[in-house]
Amino acid sequence: MDSVFLRRVTLGLVLVGGLSAWQLHRARRGPAAPPAHPAAVVGEFLRLEAAENEFVRREWSAELDAEKAEDQVFQLWDALNREADPWLPLAELPLTQLHLPGQSTRTLGEAEIQFAHFTGPANQAWSGEVWRAWLDSLREAGWKLAHSHWRLPAHQPAQAGTAAHSQVEVTAHLSRADGLERVQLSARLRVRWASGDGAEYTPVEVWVEALDWARRVGPPPFRRWLEAEIPVPRHTVFTDPLLGADLEGDGFSELLLVGAGRVWRNRAEAGGRTWVAEPFPGLPPERIFAAALTATASTGRRELWLGTSAGLALAALNDEGRLVTPLRPAWLAPQPLKHPQVLAVGDVEGDGDLDVWLAQYKLPYQGGQFPTPWFDAQDGFASYLLLNDGHGQFSDGTAASGLAVKAQRRTYSASFLDYDGDGDLDLINVSDFAGVDIFRNDGRGHFTDVTESLGEARHAFGMAHAFNDPNGDARPELLLLGMDSPVAERLNALGLDRPLPGRGLAGFARRAAMVHGNRLLAFEGAGFRGVNDALAESLRHTGWTWGCAWSDFNNDGELDLAVANGHETLASVRDYERQFWRHDLFVAGSTNAPVADLFFRNAAGRRRAAQASYGGWQANEFRLSIGQGPPREVAWLLGVAETADCRNLVADDFDGDGRLDLAVTTFEQFPVARQRLLVWRNELPVPSRNWLGIQLTAADLGARVEVQTAGRKHVRWLVVGDSFRSQSPARLHFGLGAAVPTRVEVIRTDGRKSVLASPRANAWQEVP
């Protein structure tokens, strides 16, 4: 018997190819030989796996019932992705009735988009024959289903006299054959199931409880400008960070991919501009996750700062935007850094020199460890506050600053920002398996933790963040990007919980807080508070989100949100989330454990063998302000709903026409492994709308810019470290609608203020 089990485990390890589940969850590394495990470890693993499966069978049978229903949703979704004619799998559904809501509202919104909302009690009932005839009419009219996404966040198992029901949420992207008419659907369904052969569920009756559609006719207003394959270096599979900057000083930004050692130059050509790819020599041959472009306030000298395994390294840039090598060590870490993730740069002491918060991430799963507790983990690799001596050398000020108490978060993003307006830079740190931490600066570089002011709103699977002023009160609001999970929502709806080892029950409230999705947090008093209005709800669910830009893309004076989505898409939409929420949270702690390591590797091996995804088959999203009400999701209509797994995102006016364009990277595994750089030119119609661009320098990090019009003050802040491993250029864009700018003021962190008393509308301008 033992030999059979050993062969089975060995097969699982071979299938996993030496990759841990979390490496597939957050970042891919090259394959490694699976470690040898003694028989005692294998025996313990088999007992652990059996105990886990028995617990779920005994205590979470309602979830297993929900997964039986979800399997049918996945089967349909896979067929839609696989079939040349996606209408066929929909026509084959054995529906007896489809109930449709009768109440509707219709509006004509921004960018020539028509919107409709259907809700209320059903007043139509279609038979299966009517349903199939309607699908035939779509096919005959030339409509195609380009992409769909399905979730099952709630389920009610069958009870005496009552069939099983599920809540299913679906989005769909449709277009006509010529591509000049597009429709985007979003529906909330209630599905009644009947048991079929083998105890499988069959969908027999569906109620459409809410339906939204948006339609646009004409070419998508974001036009694909660049699609370039990114050459991947031999020493790494990561080609980011993605840095946007005017490297050549001509007023147009380049795109630098540090990991790839490659830059795309933004060059003039007859009638417009074009992208020219070049090597970017001089970078160290190691994995670089953390980078920032800065400048020295006194001399204006531009520098590239890198978080390396040795510590912090700096290199100057010449007038052509090329490195002046070799790199100069600026701080040596007390021990090699394992995963430098982000450089938050700013003058925290008020002495005129740029300091840096060098924060690290730690991959879960590796070696059999897992963030503990998974909702408030402080068991990562050390992060450091590095203080500049004025001569480009740095010292560790972490302990003296008061930041050591949370310096071992598993950090994904961080920024310095004067959120309370008292003239010094505070720190916002966003981490996975915790959320956000907020530290208030006393003006002398000592920080006080004020995170508790947020309560449960501080929790999230934090991925990135953004700052802006959506309500026009001239104070910053923080958009915290965090993932949601239909499995976790379902467990909460079913009332299912289980104790964490040594910690008792995690509680439904904690789980709900962690999977809330994106959060909008407003400054209040000494800290922030969670916002729960229509705007916050409209920005809440964007998927497995990485890079972001919270900016005004249509110059109407209101904010839009563009995000890069998706983790790992493989052949099937079946997802690893079940394993994560059923088992992974409960079988390991913060220290490496061979038994847990084997457990994680075996689970990852099964996933790879089944070609199951993890946060896959997602499209990038774009929330567009529409004049009335909160922003709406219209990425498909605009032309930016890329369905490849994406990572980095930078927004800038790359062509100088006053409209923000988009640059995104992909990290694809299916159907082929590749990485791409994609740039879209923004051609949104902006009739009679004004804008203003303020050109700063990287020496102005932390600066606050105020643009006054007759009726409103628009405020932006220049920060780095926010969008996932991405940096936008050192300039700020303001959409003004019909208003005209009357005054611009720049408040820098050293107290200097600059004023433009008569700014020109519709131009990029420097402020001395």
mmCIF file of C-alpha atoms in Angstrom, residues 80-279:
data_model
loop_
_atom_site.group_PDB
_atom_site.id
_atom_site.type_symbol
_atom_site.label_atom_id
_atom_site.label_comp_id
_atom_site.label_asym_id
_atom_site.label_seq_id
_atom_site.Cartn_x
_atom_site.Cartn_y
_atom_site.Cartn_z
ATOM 1 C CA LEU A 80 -17.907 28.821 -24.782
ATOM 2 C CA ASN A 81 -14.144 29.402 -24.867
ATOM 3 C CA ARG A 82 -13.474 26.279 -26.893
ATOM 4 C CA GLU A 83 -16.213 26.266 -29.529
ATOM 5 C CA ALA A 84 -15.865 28.137 -32.817
ATOM 6 C CA ASP A 85 -19.590 28.933 -32.506
ATOM 7 C CA PRO A 86 -20.212 29.794 -28.823
ATOM 8 C CA TRP A 87 -23.962 30.035 -29.432
ATOM 9 C CA LEU A 88 -24.112 26.240 -29.706
ATOM 10 C CA PRO A 89 -23.291 25.417 -26.026
ATOM 11 C CA LEU A 90 -25.848 28.007 -24.921
ATOM 12 C CA ALA A 91 -28.475 26.488 -27.190
ATOM 13 C CA GLU A 92 -27.788 23.044 -25.725
ATOM 14 C CA LEU A 93 -28.677 24.130 -22.178
ATOM 15 C CA PRO A 94 -31.734 22.096 -21.079
ATOM 16 C CA LEU A 95 -33.669 25.142 -19.918
ATOM 17 C CA THR A 96 -37.407 24.827 -19.453
ATOM 18 C CA GLN A 97 -38.003 28.487 -18.636
ATOM 19 C CA LEU A 98 -36.093 31.777 -18.598
ATOM 20 C CA HIS A 99 -37.711 34.597 -16.611
ATOM 21 C CA LEU A 100 -36.897 38.171 -17.655
ATOM 22 C CA PRO A 101 -37.391 41.412 -15.707
ATOM 23 C CA GLY A 102 -39.711 43.964 -17.262
ATOM 24 C CA GLN A 103 -38.708 47.311 -15.776
ATOM 25 C CA SER A 104 -35.971 49.166 -17.626
ATOM 26 C CA THR A 105 -34.226 52.510 -17.736
ATOM 27 C CA ARG A 106 -32.273 53.717 -20.750
ATOM 28 C CA THR A 107 -29.755 56.525 -20.991
ATOM 29 C CA LEU A 108 -27.302 57.918 -23.515
ATOM 30 C CA GLY A 109 -24.005 58.402 -21.750
ATOM 31 C CA GLU A 110 -20.424 59.349 -22.382
ATOM 32 C CA ALA A 111 -18.500 58.459 -25.562
ATOM 33 C CA GLU A 112 -21.711 57.776 -27.502
ATOM 34 C CA ILE A 113 -22.503 54.775 -25.285
ATOM 35 C CA GLN A 114 -26.100 53.716 -24.730
ATOM 36 C CA PHE A 115 -26.936 52.156 -21.373
ATOM 37 C CA ALA A 116 -29.919 50.117 -20.243
ATOM 38 C CA HIS A 117 -30.785 48.622 -16.858
ATOM 39 C CA PHE A 118 -33.441 45.920 -16.357
ATOM 40 C CA THR A 119 -34.638 44.866 -12.940
ATOM 41 C CA GLY A 120 -37.776 44.214 -10.912
ATOM 42 C CA PRO A 121 -40.219 41.299 -10.911
ATOM 43 C CA ALA A 122 -40.176 39.096 -13.975
ATOM 44 C CA ASN A 123 -42.976 39.805 -16.460
ATOM 45 C CA GLN A 124 -41.775 37.604 -19.303
ATOM 46 C CA ALA A 125 -41.146 33.867 -19.375
ATOM 47 C CA TRP A 126 -39.375 32.273 -22.304
ATOM 48 C CA SER A 127 -39.586 28.585 -23.021
ATOM 49 C CA GLY A 128 -36.506 26.663 -24.066
ATOM 50 C CA GLU A 129 -37.664 26.915 -27.681
ATOM 51 C CA VAL A 130 -37.962 30.704 -27.511
ATOM 52 C CA TRP A 131 -34.506 30.880 -25.889
ATOM 53 C CA ARG A 132 -32.934 28.868 -28.721
ATOM 54 C CA ALA A 133 -34.771 30.881 -31.381
ATOM 55 C CA TRP A 134 -33.381 34.084 -29.845
ATOM 56 C CA LEU A 135 -29.841 32.674 -29.990
ATOM 57 C CA ASP A 136 -30.397 31.788 -33.659
ATOM 58 C CA SER A 137 -31.449 35.370 -34.346
ATOM 59 C CA LEU A 138 -28.229 36.671 -32.804
ATOM 60 C CA ARG A 139 -26.175 34.344 -34.971
ATOM 61 C CA GLU A 140 -28.079 35.342 -38.109
ATOM 62 C CA ALA A 141 -27.607 39.037 -37.302
ATOM 63 C CA GLY A 142 -23.834 38.513 -37.230
ATOM 64 C CA TRP A 143 -23.286 38.758 -33.493
ATOM 65 C CA LYS A 144 -20.291 36.984 -31.950
ATOM 66 C CA LEU A 145 -19.504 36.219 -28.320
ATOM 67 C CA ALA A 146 -15.923 37.375 -27.818
ATOM 68 C CA HIS A 147 -15.499 36.826 -24.064
ATOM 69 C CA SER A 148 -17.510 35.903 -20.993
ATOM 70 C CA HIS A 149 -16.815 35.625 -17.274
ATOM 71 C CA TRP A 150 -18.855 33.614 -14.749
ATOM 72 C CA ARG A 151 -19.070 33.584 -10.940
ATOM 73 C CA LEU A 152 -21.134 31.562 -8.446
ATOM 74 C CA PRO A 153 -21.023 33.541 -5.170
ATOM 75 C CA ALA A 154 -24.063 32.015 -3.442
ATOM 76 C CA HIS A 155 -25.789 28.617 -3.335
ATOM 77 C CA GLN A 156 -28.658 26.958 -1.517
ATOM 78 C CA PRO A 157 -28.514 23.129 -1.437
ATOM 79 C CA ALA A 158 -31.680 21.160 -2.034
ATOM 80 C CA GLN A 159 -33.944 20.745 0.970
ATOM 81 C CA ALA A 160 -37.131 18.792 1.544
ATOM 82 C CA GLY A 161 -39.487 19.888 -1.203
ATOM 83 C CA THR A 162 -37.115 22.576 -2.504
ATOM 84 C CA ALA A 163 -34.651 22.228 -5.369
ATOM 85 C CA ALA A 164 -31.112 23.556 -5.184
ATOM 86 C CA HIS A 165 -30.634 27.146 -6.298
ATOM 87 C CA SER A 166 -27.514 29.214 -7.092
ATOM 88 C CA GLN A 167 -26.758 32.846 -7.700
ATOM 89 C CA VAL A 168 -24.670 33.192 -10.853
ATOM 90 C CA GLU A 169 -23.086 36.418 -12.104
ATOM 91 C CA VAL A 170 -22.050 36.684 -15.729
ATOM 92 C CA THR A 171 -20.524 39.317 -17.989
ATOM 93 C CA ALA A 172 -20.348 38.976 -21.761
ATOM 94 C CA HIS A 173 -18.673 40.896 -24.587
ATOM 95 C CA LEU A 174 -20.421 40.788 -27.960
ATOM 96 C CA SER A 175 -19.675 42.335 -31.324
ATOM 97 C CA ARG A 176 -21.010 42.230 -34.835
ATOM 98 C CA ALA A 177 -18.945 40.575 -37.527
ATOM 99 C CA ASP A 178 -17.524 43.901 -38.773
ATOM 100 C CA GLY A 179 -16.479 44.843 -35.226
ATOM 101 C CA LEU A 180 -18.094 48.284 -35.476
ATOM 102 C CA GLU A 181 -20.914 47.580 -33.037
ATOM 103 C CA ARG A 182 -20.221 46.248 -29.574
ATOM 104 C CA VAL A 183 -22.401 45.298 -26.616
ATOM 105 C CA GLN A 184 -21.340 44.590 -23.048
ATOM 106 C CA LEU A 185 -23.732 42.629 -20.802
ATOM 107 C CA SER A 186 -23.737 42.090 -17.059
ATOM 108 C CA ALA A 187 -26.392 39.932 -15.401
ATOM 109 C CA ARG A 188 -27.269 38.487 -12.012
ATOM 110 C CA LEU A 189 -29.043 35.153 -12.370
ATOM 111 C CA ARG A 190 -30.846 32.762 -10.048
ATOM 112 C CA VAL A 191 -30.580 29.193 -11.307
ATOM 113 C CA ARG A 192 -32.754 26.245 -10.273
ATOM 114 C CA TRP A 193 -30.986 22.913 -10.595
ATOM 115 C CA ALA A 194 -32.246 19.380 -11.123
ATOM 116 C CA SER A 195 -30.165 16.310 -10.313
ATOM 117 C CA GLY A 196 -29.071 14.388 -13.368
ATOM 118 C CA ASP A 197 -27.170 11.197 -14.052
ATOM 119 C CA GLY A 198 -24.325 10.557 -11.627
ATOM 120 C CA ALA A 199 -25.858 13.084 -9.193
ATOM 121 C CA GLU A 200 -24.739 15.941 -11.448
ATOM 122 C CA TYR A 201 -26.766 19.097 -11.554
ATOM 123 C CA THR A 202 -28.640 20.316 -14.620
ATOM 124 C CA PRO A 203 -29.831 23.932 -15.022
ATOM 125 C CA VAL A 204 -33.554 23.843 -15.752
ATOM 126 C CA GLU A 205 -34.962 27.266 -14.813
ATOM 127 C CA VAL A 206 -33.288 30.688 -14.709
ATOM 128 C CA TRP A 207 -34.482 34.028 -13.331
ATOM 129 C CA VAL A 208 -32.677 37.121 -14.617
ATOM 130 C CA GLU A 209 -32.826 39.258 -11.478
ATOM 131 C CA ALA A 210 -30.859 42.181 -12.914
ATOM 132 C CA LEU A 211 -29.448 42.929 -16.336
ATOM 133 C CA ASP A 212 -27.287 45.794 -17.537
ATOM 134 C CA TRP A 213 -26.165 46.316 -21.074
ATOM 135 C CA ALA A 214 -24.092 48.992 -22.763
ATOM 136 C CA ARG A 215 -23.830 49.495 -26.538
ATOM 137 C CA ARG A 216 -21.584 51.531 -28.787
ATOM 138 C CA VAL A 217 -21.425 51.857 -32.562
ATOM 139 C CA GLY A 218 -18.209 52.756 -34.353
ATOM 140 C CA PRO A 219 -14.495 51.965 -34.050
ATOM 141 C CA PRO A 220 -13.353 51.594 -30.419
ATOM 142 C CA PRO A 221 -11.962 54.957 -29.276
ATOM 143 C CA PHE A 222 -8.815 53.432 -27.772
ATOM 144 C CA ARG A 223 -6.769 52.389 -30.812
ATOM 145 C CA ARG A 224 -4.020 49.776 -30.573
ATOM 146 C CA TRP A 225 -0.833 51.770 -31.138
ATOM 147 C CA LEU A 226 1.867 49.259 -30.199
ATOM 148 C CA GLU A 227 1.944 45.505 -29.707
ATOM 149 C CA ALA A 228 5.488 44.286 -29.085
ATOM 150 C CA GLU A 229 6.816 40.967 -27.873
ATOM 151 C CA ILE A 230 9.089 41.512 -24.875
ATOM 152 C CA PRO A 231 12.356 39.582 -25.043
ATOM 153 C CA VAL A 232 12.784 37.733 -21.741
ATOM 154 C CA PRO A 233 16.363 37.612 -20.355
ATOM 155 C CA ARG A 234 17.893 34.256 -19.550
ATOM 156 C CA HIS A 235 18.413 35.098 -15.869
ATOM 157 C CA THR A 236 14.725 35.836 -15.083
ATOM 158 C CA VAL A 237 11.166 35.406 -16.301
ATOM 159 C CA PHE A 238 10.203 38.901 -15.121
ATOM 160 C CA THR A 239 10.581 41.832 -17.499
ATOM 161 C CA ASP A 240 9.077 44.580 -15.307
ATOM 162 C CA PRO A 241 9.123 47.068 -13.542
ATOM 163 C CA LEU A 242 7.572 49.305 -16.208
ATOM 164 C CA LEU A 243 8.725 52.900 -15.884
ATOM 165 C CA GLY A 244 7.328 55.781 -17.908
ATOM 166 C CA ALA A 245 9.582 58.844 -18.191
ATOM 167 C CA ASP A 246 10.710 61.539 -20.603
ATOM 168 C CA LEU A 247 14.228 60.162 -20.909
ATOM 169 C CA GLU A 248 15.278 62.420 -23.795
ATOM 170 C CA GLY A 249 13.866 65.722 -22.529
ATOM 171 C CA ASP A 250 11.652 66.393 -25.563
ATOM 172 C CA GLY A 251 8.340 66.442 -23.716
ATOM 173 C CA PHE A 252 7.328 62.905 -24.733
ATOM 174 C CA SER A 253 7.615 59.892 -22.457
ATOM 175 C CA GLU A 254 9.474 56.668 -23.128
ATOM 176 C CA LEU A 255 8.678 53.243 -21.681
ATOM 177 C CA LEU A 256 11.460 51.400 -19.847
ATOM 178 C CA LEU A 257 11.150 47.736 -18.861
ATOM 179 C CA VAL A 258 13.898 47.303 -16.306
ATOM 180 C CA GLY A 259 13.800 43.509 -16.023
ATOM 181 C CA ALA A 260 14.000 43.116 -19.793
ATOM 182 C CA GLY A 261 16.780 45.693 -20.101
ATOM 183 C CA ARG A 262 14.817 47.304 -22.928
ATOM 184 C CA VAL A 263 13.378 50.745 -23.667
ATOM 185 C CA TRP A 264 10.777 51.861 -26.181
ATOM 186 C CA ARG A 265 11.686 55.343 -27.434
ATOM 187 C CA ASN A 266 8.831 57.705 -28.313
ATOM 188 C CA ARG A 267 10.007 59.261 -31.563
ATOM 189 C CA ALA A 268 8.557 61.780 -34.011
ATOM 190 C CA GLU A 269 7.662 60.586 -37.486
ATOM 191 C CA ALA A 270 5.885 62.149 -40.415
ATOM 192 C CA GLY A 271 2.372 62.968 -39.275
ATOM 193 C CA GLY A 272 2.714 61.706 -35.715
ATOM 194 C CA ARG A 273 4.820 59.596 -33.391
ATOM 195 C CA THR A 274 6.094 56.026 -33.304
ATOM 196 C CA TRP A 275 7.754 53.599 -30.879
ATOM 197 C CA VAL A 276 11.306 52.370 -31.422
ATOM 198 C CA ALA A 277 12.656 49.524 -29.258
ATOM 199 C CA GLU A 278 16.273 49.586 -28.090
ATOM 200 C CA PRO A 279 18.405 47.725 -25.544
#
